[in-house]
Every structure is written in structure tokens, then in C-alpha cells.
Coordinates of C-alpha atoms in Angstrom, one line a residue:
Chain A
M165 CA -131.5 -78.4 53.6
A166 CA -129.2 -77.4 50.8
A167 CA -126.4 -75.2 51.9
T168 CA -127.0 -71.6 51.1
T169 CA -124.3 -69.1 50.1
F170 CA -123.7 -65.4 50.8
K171 CA -122.7 -63.4 47.8
A172 CA -120.3 -60.6 48.7
I173 CA -119.4 -58.1 46.0
Y174 CA -116.2 -56.2 45.9
D175 CA -115.1 -53.4 43.6
D176 CA -111.3 -53.8 43.7
D177 CA -109.0 -56.8 43.1
D178 CA -106.6 -55.9 45.9
V179 CA -109.5 -55.8 48.4
L180 CA -110.8 -59.0 46.9
M181 CA -107.4 -60.8 47.5
N182 CA -107.2 -59.7 51.1
A183 CA -110.9 -60.6 51.6
V184 CA -110.3 -64.1 50.2
K185 CA -107.3 -64.6 52.5
K186 CA -109.3 -63.3 55.5
I187 CA -112.3 -65.5 54.8
R188 CA -110.2 -68.6 54.4
S189 CA -108.3 -67.8 57.6
E190 CA -111.6 -67.7 59.4
K191 CA -112.3 -71.2 58.2
Y192 CA -115.2 -70.4 55.9
H193 CA -115.5 -72.3 52.7
I194 CA -115.4 -70.3 49.5
E195 CA -117.6 -71.8 46.9
E196 CA -116.6 -69.7 43.9
V197 CA -115.1 -66.4 43.0
Y198 CA -116.3 -64.5 39.9
T199 CA -114.0 -61.9 38.4
P200 CA -114.1 -59.9 35.2
F201 CA -110.4 -60.6 34.5
P202 CA -107.7 -63.0 35.7
V203 CA -106.5 -61.8 39.2
H204 CA -102.9 -62.7 39.6
G205 CA -102.4 -64.9 42.6
L206 CA -106.0 -65.5 43.3
D207 CA -105.7 -69.3 42.8
K208 CA -102.9 -69.4 45.3
A209 CA -104.9 -67.3 47.8
M210 CA -107.9 -69.6 47.4
G211 CA -105.7 -72.7 47.8
L212 CA -106.7 -74.2 44.5
A213 CA -104.8 -77.2 43.3
D214 CA -102.4 -76.7 40.3
T215 CA -103.8 -77.5 36.9
R216 CA -102.6 -80.6 35.2
I217 CA -103.5 -79.5 31.7
A218 CA -99.8 -79.2 30.7
I219 CA -99.3 -82.9 31.5
T220 CA -102.3 -83.9 29.3
S221 CA -100.8 -81.8 26.6
F222 CA -97.5 -83.6 26.8
M223 CA -99.3 -86.9 26.5
Y224 CA -101.3 -85.7 23.6
G225 CA -98.1 -84.6 21.9
C226 CA -96.6 -88.0 22.4
L227 CA -99.8 -89.5 20.8
G228 CA -99.5 -87.1 17.8
L229 CA -95.8 -88.1 17.3
T230 CA -96.8 -91.8 17.4
V231 CA -99.6 -91.3 14.9
A232 CA -97.3 -89.4 12.5
I233 CA -94.6 -92.1 12.7
V234 CA -97.0 -95.1 12.4
M235 CA -98.9 -93.4 9.5
M236 CA -95.8 -92.5 7.5
N237 CA -94.1 -95.8 8.2
Y238 CA -97.1 -97.6 6.9
I239 CA -97.7 -95.4 3.8
M240 CA -94.2 -94.7 2.7
I241 CA -92.2 -97.7 3.8
A242 CA -94.5 -100.7 4.4
D243 CA -97.4 -100.4 2.1
W244 CA -95.9 -99.0 -1.1
P245 CA -92.2 -98.2 -0.9
Q246 CA -91.8 -96.3 -4.2
D247 CA -88.6 -94.7 -5.4
I248 CA -89.7 -91.0 -5.4
G249 CA -86.8 -88.8 -6.6
G250 CA -84.2 -91.2 -5.3
K251 CA -85.2 -90.9 -1.7
P252 CA -84.3 -94.1 0.3
S253 CA -87.6 -95.7 1.2
F254 CA -86.0 -98.9 2.5
T255 CA -86.4 -98.2 6.2
Y256 CA -88.1 -95.5 8.2
L257 CA -84.8 -94.3 9.7
E258 CA -83.2 -93.8 6.3
N259 CA -85.8 -91.5 5.0
M260 CA -86.6 -89.9 8.4
P261 CA -85.4 -86.3 7.8
A262 CA -88.1 -86.0 5.1
F263 CA -90.8 -87.0 7.7
V264 CA -89.6 -84.7 10.5
P265 CA -91.7 -81.7 9.4
I266 CA -94.8 -83.8 9.5
M267 CA -93.8 -85.5 12.8
F268 CA -93.3 -82.0 14.3
E269 CA -96.6 -80.6 13.1
M270 CA -98.6 -83.6 14.1
T271 CA -97.1 -83.4 17.6
V272 CA -98.0 -79.7 17.9
F273 CA -101.5 -80.3 16.3
F274 CA -102.4 -83.0 18.7
A275 CA -100.9 -81.3 21.8
A276 CA -102.7 -78.0 21.1
H277 CA -106.1 -79.2 19.9
L278 CA -106.6 -82.0 22.3
M279 CA -105.5 -79.8 25.2
V280 CA -108.0 -77.1 24.2
I281 CA -110.8 -79.7 24.0
T282 CA -109.8 -81.1 27.4
F283 CA -110.0 -77.6 28.7
Y284 CA -113.5 -77.1 27.3
L285 CA -114.7 -80.4 28.7
R286 CA -113.2 -79.9 32.2
S287 CA -114.5 -76.4 32.5
R288 CA -117.8 -77.3 31.0
M289 CA -117.8 -74.8 28.1
W290 CA -119.7 -75.4 24.9
P291 CA -121.9 -73.4 22.5
F292 CA -125.5 -72.9 23.7
K293 CA -124.4 -73.5 27.2
K294 CA -126.4 -71.5 29.7
A295 CA -124.2 -68.9 31.3
E296 CA -123.7 -69.4 35.0
N297 CA -123.6 -65.8 36.2
P298 CA -124.8 -64.8 39.7
D299 CA -124.5 -61.1 38.9
I300 CA -124.2 -59.5 35.5
R301 CA -121.7 -56.9 36.8
T302 CA -119.0 -59.4 37.4
T303 CA -118.3 -59.5 33.7
D304 CA -117.5 -55.8 33.8
D305 CA -116.1 -54.3 37.0
R306 CA -117.3 -56.2 40.1
F307 CA -115.8 -59.1 41.9
L308 CA -118.1 -61.6 43.6
V309 CA -117.3 -64.1 46.3
E310 CA -119.7 -66.9 47.2
V311 CA -119.2 -68.1 50.7
E312 CA -121.0 -71.1 52.2
V313 CA -123.0 -70.1 55.2
G314 CA -122.2 -72.0 58.5
K315 CA -124.4 -71.7 61.6
D316 CA -123.9 -68.1 62.4
E317 CA -125.2 -66.0 59.5
E318 CA -124.8 -62.7 61.3
A319 CA -121.1 -63.3 62.1
L320 CA -120.4 -64.2 58.4
K321 CA -122.2 -61.1 57.2
S322 CA -120.2 -58.8 59.5
L323 CA -117.0 -60.5 58.5
L324 CA -117.7 -59.9 54.8
L325 CA -118.6 -56.3 55.4
E326 CA -115.4 -56.0 57.5
T327 CA -113.3 -57.3 54.6
G328 CA -114.5 -54.4 52.4
A329 CA -117.5 -55.9 50.6
V330 CA -119.6 -53.2 49.0
E331 CA -122.7 -55.4 49.0
V332 CA -123.6 -58.6 50.7
H333 CA -126.6 -60.6 49.3
V334 CA -128.4 -63.2 51.4
P335 CA -130.4 -65.4 49.0
K336 CA -133.8 -66.4 50.0
K337 CA -134.1 -70.0 51.2
K338 CA -136.1 -72.2 48.9
Chain B
M4 CA -67.8 -58.4 47.5
Y5 CA -66.9 -61.8 46.2
T6 CA -63.7 -63.5 47.4
F7 CA -62.2 -66.0 45.1
S8 CA -62.3 -69.3 46.9
N9 CA -58.8 -70.8 47.2
R10 CA -60.0 -74.3 46.1
L11 CA -61.4 -72.9 42.9
K12 CA -58.3 -70.8 42.2
I13 CA -55.9 -73.7 42.8
G14 CA -58.2 -76.0 40.8
S15 CA -58.2 -73.6 37.8
F16 CA -54.4 -73.4 38.0
I17 CA -54.0 -77.2 38.1
A18 CA -56.4 -77.5 35.2
M19 CA -54.3 -75.0 33.2
A20 CA -51.0 -76.7 34.1
V21 CA -52.3 -80.2 33.3
G22 CA -54.0 -78.9 30.1
L23 CA -50.8 -77.2 29.0
I24 CA -48.8 -80.4 29.5
C25 CA -51.4 -82.4 27.6
L26 CA -51.4 -79.9 24.7
A27 CA -47.6 -79.9 24.6
S28 CA -47.4 -83.6 24.5
G29 CA -49.9 -83.5 21.7
F30 CA -47.6 -81.2 19.7
L31 CA -44.6 -83.3 20.6
S32 CA -46.1 -86.5 19.5
A33 CA -47.4 -85.2 16.1
P34 CA -45.4 -86.8 13.3
S35 CA -42.9 -84.7 11.4
T36 CA -42.3 -87.0 8.4
V37 CA -44.5 -89.1 6.2
E38 CA -42.9 -92.3 7.5
E39 CA -43.7 -91.5 11.1
A40 CA -47.3 -90.7 10.1
K41 CA -47.7 -94.0 8.3
A42 CA -46.2 -95.9 11.3
M43 CA -48.7 -94.1 13.6
V44 CA -51.7 -95.1 11.5
A45 CA -50.4 -98.7 11.2
A46 CA -50.0 -98.9 15.0
H47 CA -53.4 -97.5 15.4
D48 CA -55.0 -99.9 13.0
D49 CA -53.4 -102.9 14.7
G50 CA -55.1 -101.9 17.9
H51 CA -58.5 -101.8 16.3
G52 CA -58.3 -105.1 14.3
G53 CA -57.4 -103.8 10.9
G54 CA -60.9 -103.2 9.3
H55 CA -60.5 -99.5 9.8
G56 CA -57.6 -99.1 7.4
E57 CA -59.5 -100.0 4.3
E58 CA -62.4 -97.8 5.2
A59 CA -60.1 -94.9 5.8
A60 CA -58.3 -95.4 2.5
A61 CA -61.6 -95.4 0.7
T62 CA -62.8 -92.1 2.1
H63 CA -59.4 -90.6 1.7
G64 CA -59.5 -91.1 -2.1
E65 CA -62.3 -88.6 -2.3
E66 CA -60.8 -86.1 0.1
T67 CA -57.4 -85.9 -1.6
D68 CA -59.1 -84.6 -4.7
H69 CA -59.7 -81.4 -2.8
G70 CA -56.2 -80.1 -2.4
E71 CA -54.3 -82.1 -4.9
A72 CA -56.5 -82.3 -7.9
A73 CA -53.4 -82.9 -10.1
A74 CA -52.3 -86.0 -8.2
H75 CA -53.1 -89.1 -10.3
G76 CA -51.7 -92.6 -10.8
E77 CA -48.3 -93.1 -9.0
D78 CA -48.4 -89.7 -7.5
H79 CA -51.6 -90.5 -5.9
S80 CA -50.1 -92.7 -3.2
A81 CA -47.5 -90.1 -2.3
A82 CA -50.1 -87.4 -2.2
H83 CA -52.2 -89.6 0.0
D84 CA -49.3 -90.0 2.4
E85 CA -48.7 -86.3 2.4
H86 CA -52.4 -85.7 3.2
L87 CA -52.3 -88.1 6.1
L88 CA -49.2 -86.4 7.5
H89 CA -51.0 -83.0 7.4
Q90 CA -54.0 -84.5 9.1
L91 CA -51.9 -85.9 11.9
Q92 CA -49.9 -82.7 12.2
N93 CA -53.2 -80.8 12.4
R94 CA -54.5 -82.8 15.3
P95 CA -53.0 -80.9 18.2
W96 CA -53.6 -77.6 16.4
A97 CA -57.2 -78.4 15.8
A98 CA -57.6 -79.6 19.5
L99 CA -56.2 -76.3 20.6
Y100 CA -58.4 -74.3 18.2
V101 CA -61.6 -76.1 19.1
A102 CA -61.1 -75.5 22.8
A103 CA -59.9 -71.9 22.4
F104 CA -62.8 -71.1 20.2
F105 CA -65.3 -72.9 22.3
F106 CA -64.5 -71.0 25.5
F107 CA -64.2 -67.7 23.6
M108 CA -67.6 -68.4 22.0
I109 CA -69.2 -68.8 25.5
A110 CA -67.9 -65.4 26.5
L111 CA -69.2 -63.9 23.2
G112 CA -72.6 -65.6 23.6
V113 CA -72.9 -64.1 27.1
L114 CA -72.0 -60.7 25.7
A115 CA -74.8 -61.0 23.1
F116 CA -77.2 -62.1 25.9
Y117 CA -76.1 -59.2 28.1
A118 CA -76.7 -56.7 25.2
V119 CA -80.1 -58.2 24.6
Q120 CA -81.0 -57.8 28.2
R121 CA -79.9 -54.2 28.2
A122 CA -81.5 -53.3 24.9
S123 CA -84.8 -54.9 25.8
Q124 CA -84.7 -53.3 29.3
A125 CA -85.5 -56.6 30.9
G126 CA -86.7 -56.3 34.4
W127 CA -85.7 -59.6 35.8
S128 CA -82.0 -59.8 34.9
P129 CA -80.2 -56.7 36.3
L130 CA -79.2 -58.8 39.4
L131 CA -77.2 -61.0 37.0
F132 CA -75.4 -58.3 35.1
R133 CA -72.2 -58.5 37.2
I134 CA -72.0 -62.2 36.5
M135 CA -72.4 -61.6 32.8
E136 CA -69.8 -58.9 32.9
G137 CA -67.5 -61.3 34.8
I138 CA -67.8 -64.0 32.1
T139 CA -67.4 -61.6 29.2
A140 CA -64.1 -60.4 30.7
Y141 CA -62.7 -63.6 29.1
L142 CA -63.3 -62.0 25.7
V143 CA -59.9 -60.2 26.0
P144 CA -57.6 -63.1 26.7
G145 CA -59.7 -65.6 24.8
G146 CA -60.0 -63.3 21.8
I147 CA -56.3 -62.7 21.8
I148 CA -55.5 -66.4 21.9
V149 CA -57.9 -67.2 19.1
F150 CA -56.4 -64.3 17.1
V151 CA -52.8 -65.6 17.7
I152 CA -53.9 -69.0 16.5
L153 CA -55.3 -67.4 13.4
V154 CA -52.0 -65.5 12.9
L155 CA -50.0 -68.7 13.3
S156 CA -52.2 -70.4 10.7
V157 CA -51.6 -67.5 8.3
L158 CA -47.8 -68.0 9.0
H159 CA -48.2 -71.7 7.9
M160 CA -47.5 -73.1 11.3
N161 CA -50.3 -75.6 10.5
H162 CA -52.5 -76.8 7.7
M163 CA -55.9 -76.1 9.2
F164 CA -57.0 -73.5 6.6
V165 CA -56.2 -75.0 3.2
W166 CA -57.0 -71.8 1.4
M167 CA -54.0 -70.1 3.1
D168 CA -51.7 -72.3 1.2
A169 CA -50.7 -70.5 -2.0
D170 CA -49.8 -73.8 -3.7
T171 CA -53.2 -75.3 -3.1
V172 CA -54.9 -72.1 -4.3
A173 CA -52.8 -72.2 -7.5
H174 CA -54.3 -75.6 -8.4
D175 CA -57.8 -74.8 -7.3
K176 CA -60.2 -72.8 -9.5
L177 CA -62.8 -72.5 -6.7
L178 CA -60.4 -71.1 -4.2
Q179 CA -59.0 -68.7 -6.8
G180 CA -62.6 -67.5 -7.3
K181 CA -62.9 -66.9 -3.5
A182 CA -59.5 -65.3 -3.1
G183 CA -61.0 -61.9 -3.1
Y184 CA -62.5 -62.6 0.3
L185 CA -60.4 -65.5 1.5
N186 CA -57.0 -64.1 1.5
P187 CA -54.7 -64.0 4.6
T188 CA -54.4 -60.2 4.9
F189 CA -58.0 -59.4 4.6
F190 CA -58.8 -62.4 6.9
L191 CA -56.7 -61.0 9.7
I192 CA -58.0 -57.4 9.2
R193 CA -61.5 -58.7 9.5
A194 CA -60.7 -60.7 12.6
A195 CA -59.1 -57.7 14.2
I196 CA -62.2 -55.5 13.4
F197 CA -64.6 -58.1 14.9
L198 CA -62.5 -58.6 18.0
G199 CA -61.9 -54.9 18.4
G200 CA -65.6 -54.2 18.2
W201 CA -66.7 -56.8 20.6
I202 CA -64.0 -56.0 23.2
F203 CA -64.7 -52.3 22.9
Y204 CA -68.4 -52.8 23.6
R205 CA -67.7 -55.1 26.5
E206 CA -65.2 -52.7 28.1
Y207 CA -67.2 -49.6 27.5
S208 CA -70.5 -51.1 28.7
R209 CA -68.8 -52.4 31.8
K210 CA -67.4 -48.9 32.4
L211 CA -70.9 -47.4 32.0
S212 CA -72.4 -50.1 34.2
L213 CA -70.0 -49.3 37.0
A214 CA -70.4 -45.6 36.6
Q215 CA -74.1 -46.0 36.9
D216 CA -73.7 -47.3 40.4
N217 CA -72.1 -44.1 41.7
S218 CA -74.0 -41.5 39.6
D219 CA -77.0 -39.5 40.7
D220 CA -79.0 -39.8 37.5
N221 CA -79.7 -42.4 34.8
S222 CA -77.5 -40.9 32.0
N223 CA -75.1 -43.8 32.1
F224 CA -77.9 -46.3 31.9
V225 CA -79.4 -44.6 28.9
K226 CA -76.0 -44.4 27.2
N227 CA -75.5 -48.1 27.9
F228 CA -78.9 -48.9 26.4
R229 CA -78.0 -47.1 23.2
W230 CA -74.6 -48.7 22.9
S231 CA -76.1 -52.1 23.5
A232 CA -78.7 -51.6 20.7
A233 CA -75.9 -50.5 18.4
F234 CA -73.7 -53.3 19.4
L235 CA -76.4 -55.9 18.6
V236 CA -76.5 -54.6 15.0
F237 CA -72.7 -54.8 14.8
Y238 CA -72.7 -58.2 16.4
L239 CA -75.2 -59.8 14.0
V240 CA -73.2 -58.8 11.0
S241 CA -69.8 -59.5 12.6
E242 CA -70.8 -62.8 14.1
S243 CA -72.1 -64.0 10.8
M244 CA -68.9 -63.0 9.0
M245 CA -66.8 -64.5 11.8
S246 CA -68.5 -67.8 11.4
W247 CA -67.7 -67.8 7.7
D248 CA -64.1 -66.8 8.4
W249 CA -63.1 -68.9 11.4
I250 CA -65.2 -72.0 11.0
M251 CA -66.8 -72.3 7.5
S252 CA -63.6 -71.5 5.7
L253 CA -62.0 -74.6 7.2
D254 CA -64.1 -76.3 4.4
P255 CA -63.5 -73.6 1.8
H256 CA -65.4 -75.6 -1.0
W257 CA -68.5 -75.7 1.0
F258 CA -71.0 -73.0 2.0
S259 CA -74.2 -72.7 3.8
T260 CA -76.4 -69.6 4.2
L261 CA -77.6 -70.2 7.7
F262 CA -74.3 -71.1 9.1
G263 CA -73.9 -67.8 11.0
W264 CA -77.2 -68.3 12.7
Y265 CA -76.3 -71.9 13.5
L266 CA -73.1 -70.9 15.2
F267 CA -74.9 -68.0 17.0
A268 CA -77.4 -70.4 18.5
S269 CA -74.6 -72.6 19.7
M270 CA -72.8 -69.8 21.4
F271 CA -76.0 -68.2 22.7
V272 CA -77.2 -71.4 24.5
S273 CA -73.7 -72.1 25.8
G274 CA -73.4 -68.6 27.1
I275 CA -76.8 -68.7 28.9
T276 CA -76.0 -72.1 30.4
T277 CA -72.7 -70.7 31.7
I278 CA -74.5 -67.8 33.3
A279 CA -76.9 -70.2 35.0
I280 CA -74.1 -72.4 36.3
V281 CA -72.0 -69.5 37.6
A282 CA -75.1 -68.0 39.2
I283 CA -76.1 -71.2 40.9
Y284 CA -72.5 -71.7 42.1
L285 CA -72.2 -68.2 43.6
K286 CA -75.7 -68.5 45.1
S287 CA -74.7 -71.8 46.8
K288 CA -71.7 -70.0 48.3
G289 CA -74.1 -67.4 49.8
Y290 CA -73.0 -64.5 47.5
L291 CA -76.3 -63.9 45.7
E292 CA -79.0 -63.7 48.4
Q293 CA -81.4 -61.8 46.2
V294 CA -81.2 -64.1 43.2
N295 CA -84.1 -66.4 43.7
D296 CA -85.5 -69.5 42.1
S297 CA -87.4 -67.5 39.6
H298 CA -84.2 -66.0 38.1
I299 CA -82.8 -69.6 37.7
H300 CA -86.2 -70.6 36.3
D301 CA -85.9 -67.9 33.6
L302 CA -82.4 -68.8 32.7
A303 CA -83.4 -72.5 32.5
K304 CA -86.3 -71.4 30.2
F305 CA -83.8 -69.7 28.0
M306 CA -81.6 -72.8 28.0
F307 CA -84.6 -74.9 27.0
G308 CA -85.8 -72.5 24.3
I309 CA -82.5 -71.8 22.7
S310 CA -81.5 -75.5 22.8
I311 CA -84.6 -76.1 20.6
F312 CA -83.7 -73.1 18.4
W313 CA -80.2 -74.6 17.9
T314 CA -81.8 -77.9 17.0
Y315 CA -84.1 -76.2 14.6
L316 CA -81.1 -74.6 12.8
W317 CA -79.0 -77.8 12.9
F318 CA -81.9 -79.7 11.4
A319 CA -82.8 -77.1 8.9
Q320 CA -79.2 -77.0 7.6
F321 CA -78.9 -80.7 7.6
M322 CA -82.3 -81.5 6.1
L323 CA -82.1 -79.0 3.2
I324 CA -78.7 -80.4 2.1
W325 CA -79.7 -84.0 2.7
Y326 CA -83.0 -83.6 0.7
A327 CA -81.5 -81.8 -2.3
N328 CA -78.4 -84.0 -2.2
I329 CA -76.4 -81.7 -4.4
P330 CA -72.9 -83.2 -4.6
E331 CA -71.0 -80.0 -4.1
E332 CA -72.6 -79.3 -0.7
V333 CA -73.5 -82.7 0.5
T334 CA -69.9 -83.8 1.0
Y335 CA -69.9 -81.8 4.2
F336 CA -72.4 -84.1 5.8
V337 CA -71.1 -87.2 4.0
A338 CA -67.7 -86.7 5.8
R339 CA -69.5 -86.2 9.1
F340 CA -71.8 -89.2 8.7
Q341 CA -69.0 -91.6 7.7
D342 CA -66.3 -90.6 10.1
Y343 CA -68.1 -88.8 12.9
Q344 CA -71.4 -90.6 13.3
L345 CA -71.3 -90.9 17.1
P346 CA -70.4 -87.3 17.9
F347 CA -72.5 -85.9 15.1
L348 CA -75.7 -87.7 16.2
G349 CA -74.7 -87.8 19.9
M350 CA -74.7 -84.0 20.1
V351 CA -78.3 -84.0 19.0
A352 CA -79.2 -86.2 21.9
M353 CA -77.1 -84.0 24.3
N354 CA -78.2 -80.7 22.9
F355 CA -81.8 -81.4 22.1
I356 CA -83.4 -84.5 23.5
F357 CA -81.8 -84.3 27.0
P358 CA -82.7 -80.7 27.7
L359 CA -86.1 -81.1 26.0
L360 CA -87.1 -83.9 28.4
V361 CA -85.4 -82.6 31.5
L362 CA -86.2 -78.9 31.3
M363 CA -89.8 -79.2 30.0
N364 CA -91.2 -79.4 33.5
S365 CA -91.7 -76.0 35.1
D366 CA -90.8 -77.4 38.6
Y367 CA -87.6 -78.9 37.4
K368 CA -86.3 -75.6 36.1
R369 CA -86.2 -74.4 39.7
V370 CA -84.2 -77.4 41.0
N371 CA -80.7 -76.2 41.0
W372 CA -78.9 -79.5 40.6
F373 CA -81.2 -80.3 37.6
V374 CA -80.1 -77.1 35.9
I375 CA -76.4 -77.7 36.7
M376 CA -76.7 -81.3 35.4
T377 CA -78.4 -80.2 32.2
G378 CA -76.0 -77.4 31.9
I379 CA -73.0 -79.7 31.9
V380 CA -74.5 -82.0 29.3
V381 CA -75.4 -78.9 27.1
L382 CA -71.9 -77.5 27.4
L383 CA -70.3 -80.8 26.5
G384 CA -72.7 -81.1 23.7
H385 CA -71.8 -77.8 22.3
Y386 CA -68.1 -78.6 22.6
L387 CA -68.8 -81.6 20.4
D388 CA -70.7 -79.3 18.1
V389 CA -67.6 -77.2 17.5
F390 CA -65.5 -80.3 17.4
V391 CA -67.7 -81.7 14.6
M392 CA -67.5 -78.4 12.8
V393 CA -63.7 -78.1 12.9
M394 CA -62.3 -81.6 13.0
P395 CA -63.5 -83.2 9.7
A396 CA -61.9 -80.4 7.7
T397 CA -58.6 -80.5 9.6
V398 CA -57.9 -84.0 10.7
G399 CA -60.5 -86.0 8.7
D400 CA -60.9 -89.5 9.9
Q401 CA -57.8 -89.3 12.1
W402 CA -59.9 -87.8 14.9
H403 CA -59.9 -89.0 18.4
I404 CA -60.9 -87.4 21.7
G405 CA -57.6 -88.1 23.5
I406 CA -54.9 -86.2 25.3
P407 CA -54.6 -83.1 23.2
E408 CA -58.4 -82.6 23.1
I409 CA -58.9 -83.1 26.8
G410 CA -55.8 -81.0 27.4
G411 CA -57.3 -78.2 25.4
I412 CA -60.6 -78.3 27.4
L413 CA -58.7 -78.3 30.7
F414 CA -56.4 -75.5 29.8
F415 CA -59.0 -73.1 28.4
G416 CA -61.6 -74.2 31.0
G417 CA -59.1 -73.4 33.7
L418 CA -58.2 -70.0 32.1
F419 CA -61.9 -69.2 31.6
T420 CA -62.7 -70.0 35.2
Y421 CA -59.8 -68.1 36.6
W422 CA -60.5 -65.0 34.5
T423 CA -64.2 -65.0 35.2
F424 CA -64.0 -65.4 38.9
N425 CA -61.1 -63.1 39.2
T426 CA -63.1 -60.4 37.5
L427 CA -66.0 -61.1 39.8
T428 CA -63.8 -60.2 42.8
K429 CA -63.3 -56.7 41.4
E430 CA -66.7 -55.2 42.0
A431 CA -69.8 -55.8 44.1
L432 CA -71.9 -58.7 42.8
Q433 CA -75.0 -56.7 42.6
P434 CA -75.5 -53.3 40.8
K435 CA -76.7 -50.6 43.1
R436 CA -78.4 -48.0 41.0
N437 CA -79.9 -49.7 38.0
P438 CA -83.4 -48.4 37.4
F439 CA -84.7 -51.9 37.2
I440 CA -82.8 -53.3 40.1
E441 CA -85.8 -53.2 42.4
E442 CA -88.0 -55.0 39.9
S443 CA -85.3 -57.6 39.6
R444 CA -85.1 -58.1 43.3
Q445 CA -88.9 -58.6 43.5
F446 CA -88.9 -60.8 40.4
H447 CA -91.2 -63.7 40.9
Y448 CA -92.5 -66.0 38.4

């Protein structure tokens, strides 16, 4: 039997934060929390691991820098080292100041765009994706916590009501 | 209340004494005649295997044209020797000036940061205001010393500012053209106005800041806010002009439009770094219980960001001149590339690459010893920055980081430390009645 979840709805983010802490301290597993806006500190309260997206961004930036250097070294120095306005195209280093703006922009370009794409992939977002929304009101003014049900359904229900939930939904078993 | 630790106090006195001795020995060993100067350079060349001599002579040829355009043929060698003598005589003066300006610039950078924090009504920083006020106290002695050096230059005690020499100006059309701005009297009047303005703001803002602690309304705070905003306007103009006067006019044939900003970035980042170092030191001694990792984190973010801003300006100035390669302005960088390659490029590594890689990680910005270590590298890097701005124009290729330079750092470093920490003992380290103090206490990133 697939694990079922209770859906508790709250109408205030402070109440939500306290509820999340309480539910976790009672050793229930929180499946997911839906909020209409970022609630500061919610990830800490839920015990979520830190994101590593900044690290990926740094690596993408290094990649972009490498691409810029290799590209311009090949085009400007190795393949066809023309004399353009007296600029020294003998080695990469000699003409490097002229390449810095491109090196910088490529670094930023790769770091930014690849990080955004990574974000989309990891959070499974794309056009025409079916929205995963258990309750339409969570996009406006309600907060919803999904808690995995253990053995004692009644105890969980009373716990959720005790934490200030305005509604508790028990889904029908399939 | 903070009590000045005896070790730090004695340490700063020893640094001042040793620095003074080093500086004095630098002045005593400077040559007074052309013969002595030639002997010194000959001895120096022997030590380095000779090759340096020819190179130096080659670059000199160009530089002599600056001051002594009339010198040709037989006169040339005599003019060259005279030039060499002036460079060697300038060395202890330039060492003194670089160090005096560097520590003064830190205090001024902190003052600008302090005014920004007040004018922007930042909620995180009020806990650090007393520290900033302690550091800016150095503006008074530091500013007076810099001013005295400028007065001595005007009195021809040294040859640092060529445009102050009436003979040179008489042979130089370019300097004659600039004489309306670059003349000794107006120069000193400007310096007095700048210093007067900065010191006035510092003293008045400190007074209001202390008065706020004992008042029962926020009128002092509001007044301080207005004065800070007005000061920032004055500061931007005066700092820019100060950079032309005190640093750029050392190379009076050269000019750059973003020089004021460049110097500003240098002093701003050094100032912020110094705030972070002093705050971490005081915290480690148990004086700043309410300053938490997040405050240090914010300071480290500023260090990181302004280091990059400095690099941006450094590169923008360099690249525009390198790219266009107009002879009249490119000589500035030619001199630096030929004779100062290591400090000129080394400071980019110290002021950009090192803080970039070390302070990028958010967790590292909270590790105190990481911030201290980066701070020391950044401060040394910005000393080198001032060094590379001043030295090529004053001593040319006769530079060396030796006894007078280190003496200058020790003396002014000791004076700076003593003055800063002595001021910190005067008042409680945390303001009592700032409207944002509670926010600052609770500050958490």
C-alpha cells in the first residue's frame, strides 16, 4: 500500500513555521510544503540540505573562461595572427588586455545561463509541464503541509489541528 | 569600556621607534652629491651582476627629457647624473610619503564607509560605528603629517613634485600651461580645505554620535544623517581633486580621468578591511559580544566586492591606455611595466585573484582567520598599489623595498594602531541609543 499523506492547511506563515517545527519534533515525515511566497527560514526548519547550485555556477564560469581563452587563442593567435592596428598578436599574453572583456562576459554568460538551466532541470520545470498543485489556494494565501501518515491516523490529525491548521484533509485511499 | 592591552601598546611604540630609526637611516644614507650617487649605483650594480646598469641607462634617456628638455650632447651626461642624484635623494622621502599617505588613506576610506552607513541608514552596522570612529581618529595626526610633508615639498626639501621647481617649469611648456592649477600656494590651500572638511566632519559626526547616546530623542541622529549625506557630496569632489593633487601631480605630464575613482576604490577597500581586522581582534578579546559572524560576513562581502571594483577600475584605466597607446599617456604604464613589473602585476594577484578565490565562498566569509589572512594580503596589496603610484615618478628605477620603506610602514603602522586603539578606550564600544542598534544586534544573515 502506498503511503498516504495528510494535507494540513494554514493561513499564516508564523503558524506554519511553528507547525513544521512541532511536526518534525514529533518524528513525522514532512513530504512537502506549499507556500505562496518564500518563507524565510522554512528550509532550515524543515531540515533541508543546502543548495549546491552556487558551486555548479562557479564550475560553469570556469568553463566559460576556458572556452573564451581557447576560442580567442585559436582565432586571433594560432589560426590567423594578423596585424590589426598594431596589436601584438604574437602570443596570447601579449594581446590579453584586448581579450579580457570577452573573457569576462563569457564567464558570466556561462555561469548564469547554465546555472539557470541546471535549476530548471533539478526542479523539473519546463513549458507545458503539468502543475503539481494539491490545492489552488496555496498560490494565493494558504500554506499547505503534506505529512506522511504513520500508524495512528487520529493522533496525527489531532497533532495537526493542535498546531493551528485551519483544515486537515484526509485523502481517500485508492 | 575597552582597555588598551599593554602588549599592543608597547608593540606599537616599538614599531614607531624602530620605524623612526629606519626612516632616519634612510635619510642619512641618501647621497648629497652626484659622486656619491654614482658610487651608490655602481656598488648596487656590482651586487646584481652588471646587466642592470645598461638597462637603467636606456630608460633614463627617456625620462630625463621630462625635466631637462634643454640637455643635449655633453650636457646630457651631467643632466643624467643630476637626475640620478635626485632620484636617490627622493627615496627616503617617497618611502615616508607612501607610508604616510597609505595609513591616512585607510582612515579616510573608513570615514567614507562610515558616512555611507549613516546616510543609507544601514541596519546591520551601528554596532561597528565606534570602531569606525576609532579608526577615523587617525585622520587628525595622519592628515597633519601628510600636510607637513606637502609643505616641506613646497619648501624644496625634496624633488618629489617636479612642478614645484620653478626652473623646471620655466623650461616646460606643458607645466606652464598647468601652472594655473598646479602652483604651490593654491596646492596648499586646496590641501588645507580638503583636510579641514574631512576632519571637521569626522569630529562633528563623532560628537553627534556620542550626544545621541545620552539624549532622549533622535535629533542628534537625524542631524548626523544630514551631515553625512552632505559630507559624501563634499568627499566625492574633494577626494577626486586630492588624488590629482597628491598623487597624479607626481607625474605632471600625465593625466587620467578615472584616477580619482581608482584611488577611492583603493582607500575604500583598505578601510573596510581595516574595520574587519579591528572588529575581529576586539571580538577575539571579548569586547564585542554582540558582533556576530553575520557582521563579519557582511564586512567580508564588502571586501570582496570592492576588491573587484578596484580591479575593474585598475583594468579600465590600464586597458584604455594600453589599447589606444597614445605616446603622451602610455609612458605612465611603460615606466611601470619596465621597472616595476613584479609589484605592478603582483598587486593584481594580491588585490584581485586572492580575495576573489578566498572570499567567494559564503562559509569562508564567516571564518575569522580567513578574513584576517585575506585582510593582511589586501592591505599589503594596497600598500604596493600606492607604492607603484608614487615611486616611478619620484625614484624611477632606483626603487627597492628596503629599510626606509619598511621603516615607513612600521612607523605609521605603529602610530595608526596606537591612535586607533587609544581612541577606542575613550568611549563604550557599543552605541546605546542609535535607532537601529536593536536591528544591528539581531542582525543575522
